[in-house]
GROMACS .gro file of C-alpha atoms in nm:
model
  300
    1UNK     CA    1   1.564  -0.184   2.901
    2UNK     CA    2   1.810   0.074   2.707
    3UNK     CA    3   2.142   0.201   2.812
    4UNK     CA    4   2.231   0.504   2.671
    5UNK     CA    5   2.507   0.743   2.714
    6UNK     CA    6   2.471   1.122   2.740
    7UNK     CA    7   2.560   1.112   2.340
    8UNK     CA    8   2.262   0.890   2.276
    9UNK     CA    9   2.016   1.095   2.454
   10UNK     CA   10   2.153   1.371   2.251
   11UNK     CA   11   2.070   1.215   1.945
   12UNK     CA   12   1.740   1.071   2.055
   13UNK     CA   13   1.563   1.394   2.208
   14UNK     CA   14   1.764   1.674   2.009
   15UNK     CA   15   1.867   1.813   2.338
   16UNK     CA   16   2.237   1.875   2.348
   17UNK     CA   17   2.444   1.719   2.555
   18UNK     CA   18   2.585   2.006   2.761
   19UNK     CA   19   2.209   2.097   2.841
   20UNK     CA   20   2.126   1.792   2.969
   21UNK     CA   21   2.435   1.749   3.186
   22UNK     CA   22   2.297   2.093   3.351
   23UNK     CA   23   1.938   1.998   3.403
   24UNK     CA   24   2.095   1.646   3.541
   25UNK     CA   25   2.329   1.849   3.812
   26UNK     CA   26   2.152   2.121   3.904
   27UNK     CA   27   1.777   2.050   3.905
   28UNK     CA   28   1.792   1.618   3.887
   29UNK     CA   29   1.591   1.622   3.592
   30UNK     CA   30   1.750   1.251   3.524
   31UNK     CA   31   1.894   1.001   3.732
   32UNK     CA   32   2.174   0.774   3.564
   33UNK     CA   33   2.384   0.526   3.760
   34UNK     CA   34   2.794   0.496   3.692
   35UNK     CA   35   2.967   0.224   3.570
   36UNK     CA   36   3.251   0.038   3.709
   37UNK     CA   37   3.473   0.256   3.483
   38UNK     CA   38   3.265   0.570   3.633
   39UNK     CA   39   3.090   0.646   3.293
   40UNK     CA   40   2.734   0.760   3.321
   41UNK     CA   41   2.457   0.550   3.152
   42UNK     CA   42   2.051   0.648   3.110
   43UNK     CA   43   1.743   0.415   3.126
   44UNK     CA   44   1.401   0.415   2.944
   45UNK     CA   45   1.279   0.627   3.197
   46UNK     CA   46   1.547   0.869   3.180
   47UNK     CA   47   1.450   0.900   2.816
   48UNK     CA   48   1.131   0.941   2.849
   49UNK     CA   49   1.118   1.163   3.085
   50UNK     CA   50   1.367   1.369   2.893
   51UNK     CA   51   1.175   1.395   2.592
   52UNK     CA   52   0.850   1.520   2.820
   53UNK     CA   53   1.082   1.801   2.979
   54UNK     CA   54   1.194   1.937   2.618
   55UNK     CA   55   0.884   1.948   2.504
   56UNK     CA   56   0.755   2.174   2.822
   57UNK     CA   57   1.049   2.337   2.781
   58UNK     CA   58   1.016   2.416   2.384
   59UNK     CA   59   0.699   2.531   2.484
   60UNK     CA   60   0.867   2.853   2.678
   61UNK     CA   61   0.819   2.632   3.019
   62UNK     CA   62   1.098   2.741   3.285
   63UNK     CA   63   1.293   2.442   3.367
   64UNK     CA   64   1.319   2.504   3.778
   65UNK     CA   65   0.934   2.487   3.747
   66UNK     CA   66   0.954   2.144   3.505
   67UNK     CA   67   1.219   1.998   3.740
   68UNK     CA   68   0.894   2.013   4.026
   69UNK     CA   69   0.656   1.835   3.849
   70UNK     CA   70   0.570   1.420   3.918
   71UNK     CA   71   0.550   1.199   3.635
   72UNK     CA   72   0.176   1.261   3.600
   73UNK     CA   73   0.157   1.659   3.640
   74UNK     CA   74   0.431   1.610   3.413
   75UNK     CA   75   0.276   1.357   3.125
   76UNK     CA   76  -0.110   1.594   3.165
   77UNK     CA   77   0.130   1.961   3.113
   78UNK     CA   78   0.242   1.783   2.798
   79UNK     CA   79  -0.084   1.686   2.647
   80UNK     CA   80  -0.258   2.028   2.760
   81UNK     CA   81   0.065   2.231   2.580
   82UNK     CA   82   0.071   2.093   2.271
   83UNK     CA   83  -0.097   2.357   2.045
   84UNK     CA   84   0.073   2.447   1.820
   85UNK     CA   85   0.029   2.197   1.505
   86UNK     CA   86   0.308   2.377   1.357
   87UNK     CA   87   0.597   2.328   1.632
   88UNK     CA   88   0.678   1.991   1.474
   89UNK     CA   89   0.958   1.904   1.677
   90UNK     CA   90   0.780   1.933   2.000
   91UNK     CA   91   0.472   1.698   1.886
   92UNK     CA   92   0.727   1.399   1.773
   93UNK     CA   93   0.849   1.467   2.130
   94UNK     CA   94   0.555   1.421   2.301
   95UNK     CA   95   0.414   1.178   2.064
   96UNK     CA   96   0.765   0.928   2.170
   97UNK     CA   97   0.680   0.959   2.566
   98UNK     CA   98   0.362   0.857   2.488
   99UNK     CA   99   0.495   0.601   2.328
  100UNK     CA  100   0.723   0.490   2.521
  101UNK     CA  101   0.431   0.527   2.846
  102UNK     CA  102   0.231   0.257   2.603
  103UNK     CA  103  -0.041   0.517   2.688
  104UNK     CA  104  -0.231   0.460   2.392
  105UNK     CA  105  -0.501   0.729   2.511
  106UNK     CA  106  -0.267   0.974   2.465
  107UNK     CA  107  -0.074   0.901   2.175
  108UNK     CA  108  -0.427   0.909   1.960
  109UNK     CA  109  -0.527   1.207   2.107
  110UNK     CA  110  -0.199   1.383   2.002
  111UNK     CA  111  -0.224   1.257   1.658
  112UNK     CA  112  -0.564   1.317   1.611
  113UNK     CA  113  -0.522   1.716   1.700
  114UNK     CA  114  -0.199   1.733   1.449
  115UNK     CA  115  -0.422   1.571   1.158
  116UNK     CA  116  -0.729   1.827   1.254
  117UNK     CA  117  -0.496   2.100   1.225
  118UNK     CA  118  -0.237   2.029   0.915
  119UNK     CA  119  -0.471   1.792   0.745
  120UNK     CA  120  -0.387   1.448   0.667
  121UNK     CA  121  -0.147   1.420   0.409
  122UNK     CA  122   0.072   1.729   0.609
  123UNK     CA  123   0.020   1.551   0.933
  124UNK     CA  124   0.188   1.248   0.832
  125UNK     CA  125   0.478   1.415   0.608
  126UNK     CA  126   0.557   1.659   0.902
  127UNK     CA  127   0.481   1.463   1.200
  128UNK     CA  128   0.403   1.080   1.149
  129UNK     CA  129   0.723   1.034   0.909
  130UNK     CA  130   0.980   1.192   1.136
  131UNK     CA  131   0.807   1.017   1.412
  132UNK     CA  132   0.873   0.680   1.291
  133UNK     CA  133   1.227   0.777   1.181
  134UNK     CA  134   1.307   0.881   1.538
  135UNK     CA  135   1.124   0.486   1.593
  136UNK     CA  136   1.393   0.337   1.360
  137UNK     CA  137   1.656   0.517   1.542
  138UNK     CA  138   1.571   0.401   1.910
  139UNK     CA  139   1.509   0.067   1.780
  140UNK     CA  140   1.852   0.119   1.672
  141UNK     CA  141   1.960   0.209   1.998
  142UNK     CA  142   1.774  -0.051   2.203
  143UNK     CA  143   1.527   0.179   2.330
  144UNK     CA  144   1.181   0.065   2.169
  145UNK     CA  145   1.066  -0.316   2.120
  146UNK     CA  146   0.830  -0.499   1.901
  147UNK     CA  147   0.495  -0.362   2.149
  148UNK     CA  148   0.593  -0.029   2.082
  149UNK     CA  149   0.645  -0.043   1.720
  150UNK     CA  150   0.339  -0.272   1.717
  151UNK     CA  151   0.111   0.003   1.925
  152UNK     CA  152   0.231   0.293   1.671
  153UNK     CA  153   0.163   0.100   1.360
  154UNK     CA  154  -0.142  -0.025   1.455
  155UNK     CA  155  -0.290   0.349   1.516
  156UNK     CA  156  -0.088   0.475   1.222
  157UNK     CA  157  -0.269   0.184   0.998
  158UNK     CA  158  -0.586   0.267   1.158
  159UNK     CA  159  -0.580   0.607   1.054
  160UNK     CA  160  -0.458   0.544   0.692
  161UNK     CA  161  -0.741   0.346   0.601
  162UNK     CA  162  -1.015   0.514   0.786
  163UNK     CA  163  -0.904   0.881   0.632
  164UNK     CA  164  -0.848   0.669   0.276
  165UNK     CA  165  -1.241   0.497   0.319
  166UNK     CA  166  -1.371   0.859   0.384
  167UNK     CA  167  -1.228   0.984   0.001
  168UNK     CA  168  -1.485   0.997  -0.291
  169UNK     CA  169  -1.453   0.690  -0.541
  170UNK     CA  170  -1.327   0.688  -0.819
  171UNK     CA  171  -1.447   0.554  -1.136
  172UNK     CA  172  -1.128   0.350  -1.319
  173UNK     CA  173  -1.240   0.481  -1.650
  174UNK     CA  174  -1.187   0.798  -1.593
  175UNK     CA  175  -0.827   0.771  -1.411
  176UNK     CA  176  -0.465   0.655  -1.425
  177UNK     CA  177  -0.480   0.313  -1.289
  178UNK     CA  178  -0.187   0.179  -1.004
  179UNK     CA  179  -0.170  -0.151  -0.907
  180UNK     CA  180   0.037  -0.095  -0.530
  181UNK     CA  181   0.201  -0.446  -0.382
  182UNK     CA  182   0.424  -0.581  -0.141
  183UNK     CA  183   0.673  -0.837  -0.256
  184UNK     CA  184   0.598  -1.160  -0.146
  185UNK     CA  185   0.748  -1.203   0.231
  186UNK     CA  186   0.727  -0.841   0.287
  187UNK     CA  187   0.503  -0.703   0.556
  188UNK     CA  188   0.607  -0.345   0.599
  189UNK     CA  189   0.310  -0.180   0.472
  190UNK     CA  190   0.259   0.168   0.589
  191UNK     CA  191   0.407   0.351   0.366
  192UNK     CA  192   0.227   0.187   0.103
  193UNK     CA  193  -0.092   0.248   0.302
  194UNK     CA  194  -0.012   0.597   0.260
  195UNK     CA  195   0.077   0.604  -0.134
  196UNK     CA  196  -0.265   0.454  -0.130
  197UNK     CA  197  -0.437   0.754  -0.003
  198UNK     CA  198  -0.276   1.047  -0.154
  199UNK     CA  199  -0.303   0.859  -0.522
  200UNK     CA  200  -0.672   0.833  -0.464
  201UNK     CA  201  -0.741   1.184  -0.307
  202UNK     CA  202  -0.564   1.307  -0.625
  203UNK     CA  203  -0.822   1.116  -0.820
  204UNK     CA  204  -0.652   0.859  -0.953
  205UNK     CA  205  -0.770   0.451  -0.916
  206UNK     CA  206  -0.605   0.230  -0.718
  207UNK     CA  207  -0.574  -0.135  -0.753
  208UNK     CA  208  -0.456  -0.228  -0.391
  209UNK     CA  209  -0.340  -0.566  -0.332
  210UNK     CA  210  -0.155  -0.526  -0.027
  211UNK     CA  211   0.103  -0.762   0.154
  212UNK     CA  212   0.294  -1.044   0.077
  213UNK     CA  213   0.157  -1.064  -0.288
  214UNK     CA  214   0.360  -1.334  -0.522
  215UNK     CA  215   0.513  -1.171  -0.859
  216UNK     CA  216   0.343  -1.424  -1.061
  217UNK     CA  217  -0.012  -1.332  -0.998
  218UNK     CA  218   0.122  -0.998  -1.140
  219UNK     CA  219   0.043  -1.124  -1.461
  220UNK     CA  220  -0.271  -1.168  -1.485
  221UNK     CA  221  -0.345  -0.860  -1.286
  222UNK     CA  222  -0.196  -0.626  -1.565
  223UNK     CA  223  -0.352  -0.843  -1.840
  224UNK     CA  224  -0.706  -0.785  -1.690
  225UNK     CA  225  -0.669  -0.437  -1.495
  226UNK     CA  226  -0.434  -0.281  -1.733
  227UNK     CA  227  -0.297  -0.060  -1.511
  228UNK     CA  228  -0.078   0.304  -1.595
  229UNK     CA  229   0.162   0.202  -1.346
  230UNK     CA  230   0.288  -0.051  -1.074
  231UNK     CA  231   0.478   0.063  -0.746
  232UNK     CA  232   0.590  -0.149  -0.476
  233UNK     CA  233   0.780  -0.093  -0.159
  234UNK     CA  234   1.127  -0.252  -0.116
  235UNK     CA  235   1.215  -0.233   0.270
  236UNK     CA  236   1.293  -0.622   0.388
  237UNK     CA  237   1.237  -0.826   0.096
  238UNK     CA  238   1.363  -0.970  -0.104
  239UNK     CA  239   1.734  -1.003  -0.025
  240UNK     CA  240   1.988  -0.732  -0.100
  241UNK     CA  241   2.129  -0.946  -0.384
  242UNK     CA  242   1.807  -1.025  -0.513
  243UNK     CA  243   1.664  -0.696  -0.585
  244UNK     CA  244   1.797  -0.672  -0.962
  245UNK     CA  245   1.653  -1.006  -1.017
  246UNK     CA  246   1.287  -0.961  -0.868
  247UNK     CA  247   1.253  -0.614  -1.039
  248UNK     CA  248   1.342  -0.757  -1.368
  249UNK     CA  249   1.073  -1.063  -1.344
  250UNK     CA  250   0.832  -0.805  -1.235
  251UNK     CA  251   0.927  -0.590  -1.603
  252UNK     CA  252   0.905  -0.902  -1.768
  253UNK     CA  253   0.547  -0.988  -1.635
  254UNK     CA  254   0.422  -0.662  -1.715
  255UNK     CA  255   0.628  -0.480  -1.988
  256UNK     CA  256   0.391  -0.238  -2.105
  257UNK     CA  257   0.347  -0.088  -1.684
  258UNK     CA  258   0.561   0.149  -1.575
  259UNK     CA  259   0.690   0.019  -1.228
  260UNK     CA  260   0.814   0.276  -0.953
  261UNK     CA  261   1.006   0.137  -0.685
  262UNK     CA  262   1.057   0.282  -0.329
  263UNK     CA  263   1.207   0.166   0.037
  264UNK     CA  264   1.553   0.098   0.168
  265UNK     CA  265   1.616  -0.185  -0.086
  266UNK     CA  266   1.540   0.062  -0.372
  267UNK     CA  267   1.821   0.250  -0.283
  268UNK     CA  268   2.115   0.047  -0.380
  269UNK     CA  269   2.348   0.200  -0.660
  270UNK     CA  270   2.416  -0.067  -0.846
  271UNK     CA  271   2.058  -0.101  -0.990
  272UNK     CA  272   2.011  -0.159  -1.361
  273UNK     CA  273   1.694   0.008  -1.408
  274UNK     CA  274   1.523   0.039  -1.751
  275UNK     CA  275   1.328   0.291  -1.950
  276UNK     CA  276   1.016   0.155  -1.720
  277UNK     CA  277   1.160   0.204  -1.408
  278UNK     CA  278   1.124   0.446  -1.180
  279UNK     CA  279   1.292   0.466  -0.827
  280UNK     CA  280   1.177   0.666  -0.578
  281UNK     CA  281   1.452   0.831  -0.290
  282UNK     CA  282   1.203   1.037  -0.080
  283UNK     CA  283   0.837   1.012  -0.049
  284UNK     CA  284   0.809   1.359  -0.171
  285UNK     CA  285   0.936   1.239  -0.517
  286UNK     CA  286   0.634   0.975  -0.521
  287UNK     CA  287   0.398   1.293  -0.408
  288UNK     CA  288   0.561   1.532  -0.690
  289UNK     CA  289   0.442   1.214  -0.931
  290UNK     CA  290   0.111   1.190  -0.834
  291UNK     CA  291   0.050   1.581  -0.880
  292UNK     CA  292   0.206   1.591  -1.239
  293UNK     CA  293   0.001   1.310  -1.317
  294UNK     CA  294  -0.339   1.436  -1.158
  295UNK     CA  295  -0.657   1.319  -1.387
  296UNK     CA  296  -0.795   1.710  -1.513
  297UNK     CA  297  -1.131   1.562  -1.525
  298UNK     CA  298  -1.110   1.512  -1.147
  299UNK     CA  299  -1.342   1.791  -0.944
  300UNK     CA  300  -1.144   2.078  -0.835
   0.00000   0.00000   0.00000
Protein backbone atom coordinates (compact mmCIF):
# COMPACT_ATOMS: atom_id res chain seq x y z
CA UNK A 1 0.00 0.00 0.00
CA UNK A 2 1.34 3.72 -0.94
CA UNK A 3 1.76 6.65 1.29
CA UNK A 4 1.67 9.71 -0.33
CA UNK A 5 1.66 13.23 0.71
CA UNK A 6 -0.62 15.95 -0.69
CA UNK A 7 2.60 16.80 -3.06
CA UNK A 8 2.56 13.30 -4.44
CA UNK A 9 -1.00 13.22 -5.31
CA UNK A 10 -0.28 16.42 -7.01
CA UNK A 11 2.14 14.98 -9.16
CA UNK A 12 0.34 11.72 -9.73
CA UNK A 13 -3.27 13.01 -10.82
CA UNK A 14 -2.25 16.63 -12.13
CA UNK A 15 -4.63 18.03 -9.64
CA UNK A 16 -3.02 20.79 -7.66
CA UNK A 17 -2.53 20.64 -4.38
CA UNK A 18 -4.62 23.55 -3.10
CA UNK A 19 -7.63 21.88 -5.03
CA UNK A 20 -7.40 18.86 -3.45
CA UNK A 21 -7.00 20.21 0.06
CA UNK A 22 -10.59 21.90 -0.78
CA UNK A 23 -12.39 18.90 -2.13
CA UNK A 24 -10.71 16.97 1.07
CA UNK A 25 -12.31 19.74 3.66
CA UNK A 26 -15.25 20.69 2.31
CA UNK A 27 -16.92 17.83 0.41
CA UNK A 28 -14.53 14.56 1.94
CA UNK A 29 -13.64 13.64 -1.39
CA UNK A 30 -10.46 11.78 0.39
CA UNK A 31 -9.83 10.51 3.65
CA UNK A 32 -6.05 10.61 4.87
CA UNK A 33 -4.99 9.77 8.42
CA UNK A 34 -2.19 12.12 10.40
CA UNK A 35 0.95 11.18 11.50
CA UNK A 36 2.47 11.33 14.84
CA UNK A 37 4.08 14.62 13.68
CA UNK A 38 0.37 15.65 12.43
CA UNK A 39 1.35 15.50 8.65
CA UNK A 40 -1.33 14.18 6.39
CA UNK A 41 -0.61 10.99 4.32
CA UNK A 42 -3.00 9.31 1.30
CA UNK A 43 -3.58 5.57 0.49
CA UNK A 44 -4.18 3.64 -2.82
CA UNK A 45 -7.62 4.31 -2.45
CA UNK A 46 -7.29 7.87 -1.90
CA UNK A 47 -5.50 7.86 -5.23
CA UNK A 48 -7.64 6.19 -6.99
CA UNK A 49 -10.42 7.63 -6.15
CA UNK A 50 -8.83 10.96 -6.86
CA UNK A 51 -7.95 10.27 -10.27
CA UNK A 52 -11.87 9.02 -10.94
CA UNK A 53 -13.12 12.50 -9.46
CA UNK A 54 -10.76 14.60 -11.94
CA UNK A 55 -11.70 12.89 -14.60
CA UNK A 56 -15.69 13.56 -13.86
CA UNK A 57 -14.66 16.69 -13.05
CA UNK A 58 -12.54 17.48 -16.42
CA UNK A 59 -15.50 16.34 -17.95
CA UNK A 60 -17.54 19.70 -16.73
CA UNK A 61 -18.99 17.35 -13.71
CA UNK A 62 -19.84 19.67 -10.56
CA UNK A 63 -17.84 18.44 -7.74
CA UNK A 64 -20.80 18.70 -4.83
CA UNK A 65 -22.57 16.23 -7.21
CA UNK A 66 -19.09 13.89 -7.62
CA UNK A 67 -18.53 14.16 -3.83
CA UNK A 68 -22.28 12.00 -3.68
CA UNK A 69 -21.47 9.32 -5.69
CA UNK A 70 -20.30 5.47 -4.18
CA UNK A 71 -17.38 3.89 -5.56
CA UNK A 72 -19.46 2.11 -8.20
CA UNK A 73 -21.84 5.07 -9.47
CA UNK A 74 -18.59 6.59 -9.36
CA UNK A 75 -16.19 3.94 -11.43
CA UNK A 76 -19.72 3.38 -14.24
CA UNK A 77 -19.93 7.78 -14.57
CA UNK A 78 -16.31 7.37 -15.57
CA UNK A 79 -16.55 4.75 -18.21
CA UNK A 80 -19.97 6.25 -19.63
CA UNK A 81 -18.04 10.00 -19.82
CA UNK A 82 -15.22 9.25 -21.54
CA UNK A 83 -15.92 10.50 -25.12
CA UNK A 84 -13.94 12.47 -26.11
CA UNK A 85 -10.78 10.55 -27.75
CA UNK A 86 -9.20 13.81 -27.88
CA UNK A 87 -9.25 14.94 -24.01
CA UNK A 88 -6.06 12.95 -23.47
CA UNK A 89 -5.48 13.79 -20.05
CA UNK A 90 -8.78 12.62 -18.83
CA UNK A 91 -8.47 8.99 -20.59
CA UNK A 92 -4.83 8.33 -18.85
CA UNK A 93 -6.93 9.27 -15.78
CA UNK A 94 -9.44 6.94 -16.07
CA UNK A 95 -7.37 4.40 -17.73
CA UNK A 96 -4.94 4.49 -14.01
CA UNK A 97 -8.23 3.84 -11.73
CA UNK A 98 -8.89 1.16 -13.76
CA UNK A 99 -5.81 0.13 -13.23
CA UNK A 100 -5.33 0.48 -10.10
CA UNK A 101 -9.29 -1.34 -9.55
CA UNK A 102 -7.35 -4.46 -11.49
CA UNK A 103 -10.70 -4.17 -13.39
CA UNK A 104 -9.43 -5.50 -16.45
CA UNK A 105 -13.04 -5.17 -18.12
CA UNK A 106 -12.71 -1.77 -18.00
CA UNK A 107 -9.34 -0.88 -18.74
CA UNK A 108 -9.82 -2.78 -22.37
CA UNK A 109 -12.85 -1.20 -22.97
CA UNK A 110 -11.27 2.30 -22.47
CA UNK A 111 -8.44 1.48 -24.67
CA UNK A 112 -10.25 -0.09 -27.19
CA UNK A 113 -12.64 3.21 -27.76
CA UNK A 114 -9.29 5.56 -27.78
CA UNK A 115 -7.70 3.21 -30.61
CA UNK A 116 -11.28 3.23 -32.62
CA UNK A 117 -11.22 6.83 -32.48
CA UNK A 118 -7.38 8.16 -32.98
CA UNK A 119 -6.29 5.03 -34.71
CA UNK A 120 -3.57 2.93 -33.54
CA UNK A 121 -0.39 4.43 -33.94
CA UNK A 122 -2.13 8.01 -32.33
CA UNK A 123 -3.71 5.98 -29.62
CA UNK A 124 -0.59 4.73 -28.28
CA UNK A 125 1.63 8.04 -28.85
CA UNK A 126 -1.16 10.16 -27.13
CA UNK A 127 -2.60 7.87 -24.68
CA UNK A 128 -0.74 4.44 -24.11
CA UNK A 129 2.84 6.28 -23.85
CA UNK A 130 1.89 8.87 -21.28
CA UNK A 131 -0.04 6.17 -19.63
CA UNK A 132 2.84 4.06 -18.89
CA UNK A 133 4.99 7.10 -18.01
CA UNK A 134 2.48 8.06 -15.32
CA UNK A 135 3.12 3.79 -14.54
CA UNK A 136 6.90 4.50 -14.14
CA UNK A 137 6.16 7.36 -11.94
CA UNK A 138 3.80 5.57 -9.33
CA UNK A 139 6.03 2.70 -9.42
CA UNK A 140 8.34 5.32 -8.41
CA UNK A 141 6.26 6.37 -5.74
CA UNK A 142 5.18 3.00 -4.36
CA UNK A 143 1.83 3.16 -5.71
CA UNK A 144 1.65 0.29 -8.47
CA UNK A 145 3.28 -3.34 -8.11
CA UNK A 146 4.42 -6.02 -10.40
CA UNK A 147 0.25 -7.25 -11.03
CA UNK A 148 -0.45 -3.97 -12.16
CA UNK A 149 2.36 -3.42 -14.46
CA UNK A 150 1.89 -7.09 -15.41
CA UNK A 151 -2.12 -6.53 -16.21
CA UNK A 152 -1.23 -3.28 -18.43
CA UNK A 153 1.49 -4.91 -20.39
CA UNK A 154 -0.16 -7.86 -21.00
CA UNK A 155 -3.25 -5.89 -22.78
CA UNK A 156 -0.82 -3.38 -24.22
CA UNK A 157 1.20 -6.56 -25.83
CA UNK A 158 -2.01 -8.02 -26.80
CA UNK A 159 -2.99 -5.22 -28.76
CA UNK A 160 0.44 -4.61 -30.47
CA UNK A 161 0.54 -7.82 -32.06
CA UNK A 162 -3.04 -8.35 -32.90
CA UNK A 163 -3.25 -4.66 -34.72
CA UNK A 164 0.53 -5.62 -36.22
CA UNK A 165 -1.00 -9.44 -37.55
CA UNK A 166 -3.96 -7.46 -39.15
CA UNK A 167 -1.23 -5.23 -41.58
CA UNK A 168 -0.70 -6.43 -45.24
CA UNK A 169 2.71 -8.40 -45.76
CA UNK A 170 5.28 -7.37 -47.05
CA UNK A 171 7.45 -8.86 -49.57
CA UNK A 172 11.43 -8.32 -48.32
CA UNK A 173 12.42 -7.67 -51.85
CA UNK A 174 10.72 -4.91 -52.29
CA UNK A 175 11.55 -3.08 -48.78
CA UNK A 176 14.17 -1.75 -46.37
CA UNK A 177 14.90 -4.65 -44.21
CA UNK A 178 15.22 -4.17 -39.95
CA UNK A 179 16.31 -6.75 -37.94
CA UNK A 180 14.59 -5.40 -34.20
CA UNK A 181 16.23 -7.28 -30.89
CA UNK A 182 16.48 -7.20 -27.35
CA UNK A 183 19.89 -7.56 -25.81
CA UNK A 184 20.37 -10.66 -24.27
CA UNK A 185 18.84 -10.43 -20.49
CA UNK A 186 16.52 -7.78 -21.53
CA UNK A 187 12.80 -8.33 -21.36
CA UNK A 188 11.26 -4.94 -21.76
CA UNK A 189 9.69 -5.35 -25.00
CA UNK A 190 6.88 -3.05 -25.71
CA UNK A 191 8.26 -0.49 -27.15
CA UNK A 192 9.90 -2.63 -29.50
CA UNK A 193 6.54 -4.30 -30.12
CA UNK A 194 5.49 -1.04 -31.24
CA UNK A 195 8.60 -0.06 -33.63
CA UNK A 196 7.49 -3.33 -35.03
CA UNK A 197 4.20 -2.17 -36.19
CA UNK A 198 4.61 1.26 -37.43
CA UNK A 199 7.90 -0.03 -39.58
CA UNK A 200 5.66 -2.55 -41.20
CA UNK A 201 2.45 -0.38 -41.74
CA UNK A 202 4.94 1.98 -43.48
CA UNK A 203 5.84 -0.92 -45.70
CA UNK A 204 8.94 -1.76 -44.75
CA UNK A 205 10.12 -5.71 -43.67
CA UNK A 206 10.78 -6.62 -40.47
CA UNK A 207 13.02 -9.25 -39.21
CA UNK A 208 11.67 -9.61 -35.55
CA UNK A 209 13.59 -11.60 -33.22
CA UNK A 210 12.32 -10.44 -30.07
CA UNK A 211 13.67 -10.87 -26.39
CA UNK A 212 16.63 -11.83 -24.82
CA UNK A 213 18.48 -12.48 -28.21
CA UNK A 214 22.51 -13.12 -27.75
CA UNK A 215 24.79 -10.58 -29.92
CA UNK A 216 26.52 -13.41 -31.46
CA UNK A 217 23.73 -14.93 -33.39
CA UNK A 218 23.72 -11.36 -34.86
CA UNK A 219 26.10 -12.52 -37.21
CA UNK A 220 24.81 -14.77 -39.04
CA UNK A 221 21.51 -13.01 -39.13
CA UNK A 222 23.01 -10.00 -41.16
CA UNK A 223 25.14 -12.39 -43.28
CA UNK A 224 21.93 -14.25 -44.45
CA UNK A 225 19.05 -11.49 -44.08
CA UNK A 226 21.14 -8.59 -45.02
CA UNK A 227 19.26 -6.24 -43.42
CA UNK A 228 19.17 -1.96 -44.09
CA UNK A 229 19.29 -1.52 -40.51
CA UNK A 230 19.39 -2.99 -36.88
CA UNK A 231 17.62 -1.24 -33.80
CA UNK A 232 17.46 -2.47 -30.41
CA UNK A 233 16.05 -1.17 -27.20
CA UNK A 234 18.42 -0.32 -24.31
CA UNK A 235 16.18 -0.01 -21.04
CA UNK A 236 17.76 -2.69 -18.32
CA UNK A 237 20.47 -4.35 -20.03
CA UNK A 238 23.22 -4.51 -20.23
CA UNK A 239 24.85 -2.56 -17.39
CA UNK A 240 25.35 1.19 -17.46
CA UNK A 241 29.11 0.66 -17.93
CA UNK A 242 28.66 -1.81 -20.45
CA UNK A 243 26.72 -0.05 -23.00
CA UNK A 244 29.86 1.32 -25.07
CA UNK A 245 31.14 -2.13 -25.09
CA UNK A 246 27.95 -4.17 -26.28
CA UNK A 247 27.18 -1.50 -28.99
CA UNK A 248 30.59 -1.76 -30.36
CA UNK A 249 30.53 -5.83 -30.62
CA UNK A 250 27.20 -5.40 -32.16
CA UNK A 251 29.12 -2.78 -35.08
CA UNK A 252 31.69 -5.19 -35.26
CA UNK A 253 29.30 -8.19 -36.05
CA UNK A 254 27.53 -6.33 -38.56
CA UNK A 255 29.57 -3.37 -40.02
CA UNK A 256 27.86 -2.83 -43.13
CA UNK A 257 24.02 -2.33 -40.85
CA UNK A 258 23.24 0.74 -39.69
CA UNK A 259 22.24 0.18 -35.93
CA UNK A 260 19.75 2.69 -34.14
CA UNK A 261 19.66 2.52 -30.57
CA UNK A 262 16.80 3.63 -28.21
CA UNK A 263 15.71 3.29 -24.24
CA UNK A 264 17.02 4.76 -21.04
CA UNK A 265 20.50 3.18 -21.50
CA UNK A 266 20.79 4.92 -24.93
CA UNK A 267 20.74 8.03 -23.33
CA UNK A 268 24.00 8.34 -21.61
CA UNK A 269 26.37 11.24 -22.85
CA UNK A 270 29.35 9.75 -22.84
CA UNK A 271 28.57 7.41 -25.84
CA UNK A 272 31.13 7.03 -28.61
CA UNK A 273 28.90 6.44 -31.40
CA UNK A 274 30.15 5.96 -35.00
CA UNK A 275 29.18 6.92 -38.50
CA UNK A 276 26.63 3.72 -38.13
CA UNK A 277 25.05 4.69 -35.20
CA UNK A 278 22.09 6.14 -34.63
CA UNK A 279 20.50 6.99 -31.16
CA UNK A 280 17.19 7.61 -30.73
CA UNK A 281 15.89 10.32 -27.64
CA UNK A 282 12.09 10.20 -28.30
CA UNK A 283 10.04 7.73 -30.10
CA UNK A 284 8.97 10.38 -32.41
CA UNK A 285 12.59 10.56 -33.77
CA UNK A 286 12.34 6.64 -34.58
CA UNK A 287 8.70 7.57 -36.28
CA UNK A 288 10.28 10.72 -38.26
CA UNK A 289 12.88 7.73 -39.56
CA UNK A 290 10.57 5.41 -40.68
CA UNK A 291 8.57 8.14 -42.79
CA UNK A 292 11.79 9.52 -44.54
CA UNK A 293 12.64 6.14 -45.27
CA UNK A 294 9.11 4.88 -46.54
CA UNK A 295 9.54 2.23 -49.62
CA UNK A 296 7.68 4.56 -52.76
CA UNK A 297 6.71 1.35 -54.26
CA UNK A 298 4.51 0.73 -51.20
CA UNK A 299 0.49 1.29 -52.07
CA UNK A 300 -0.63 4.65 -51.18
Amino acid sequence: MGHFSISDLENLSGIKAHTIRMWEQRYGILRPVRTSTNIRTYCDEDLRRLLNVATLCGRGYRISRVAQLSEQELSQAVMSCCDDAHDHVQQVNAMLASMLEMNELHLCKQLVWTIQQLGFEKAFMHVAYPFLARIGIMWQAGTVNPAHEHLVTNILRQKLMAATDALVPVQPAESLRWVLFLPEGEMHELALLFMNYTLRARGHHVLYLGQNLPSAELEAVCETYKPYALCTVMTAVPERDQVQAYIDRVARLCPDTVLYLYGPLAHQENLVLTSSMVRLRLMTDFLAVADQLRPTTVAQ
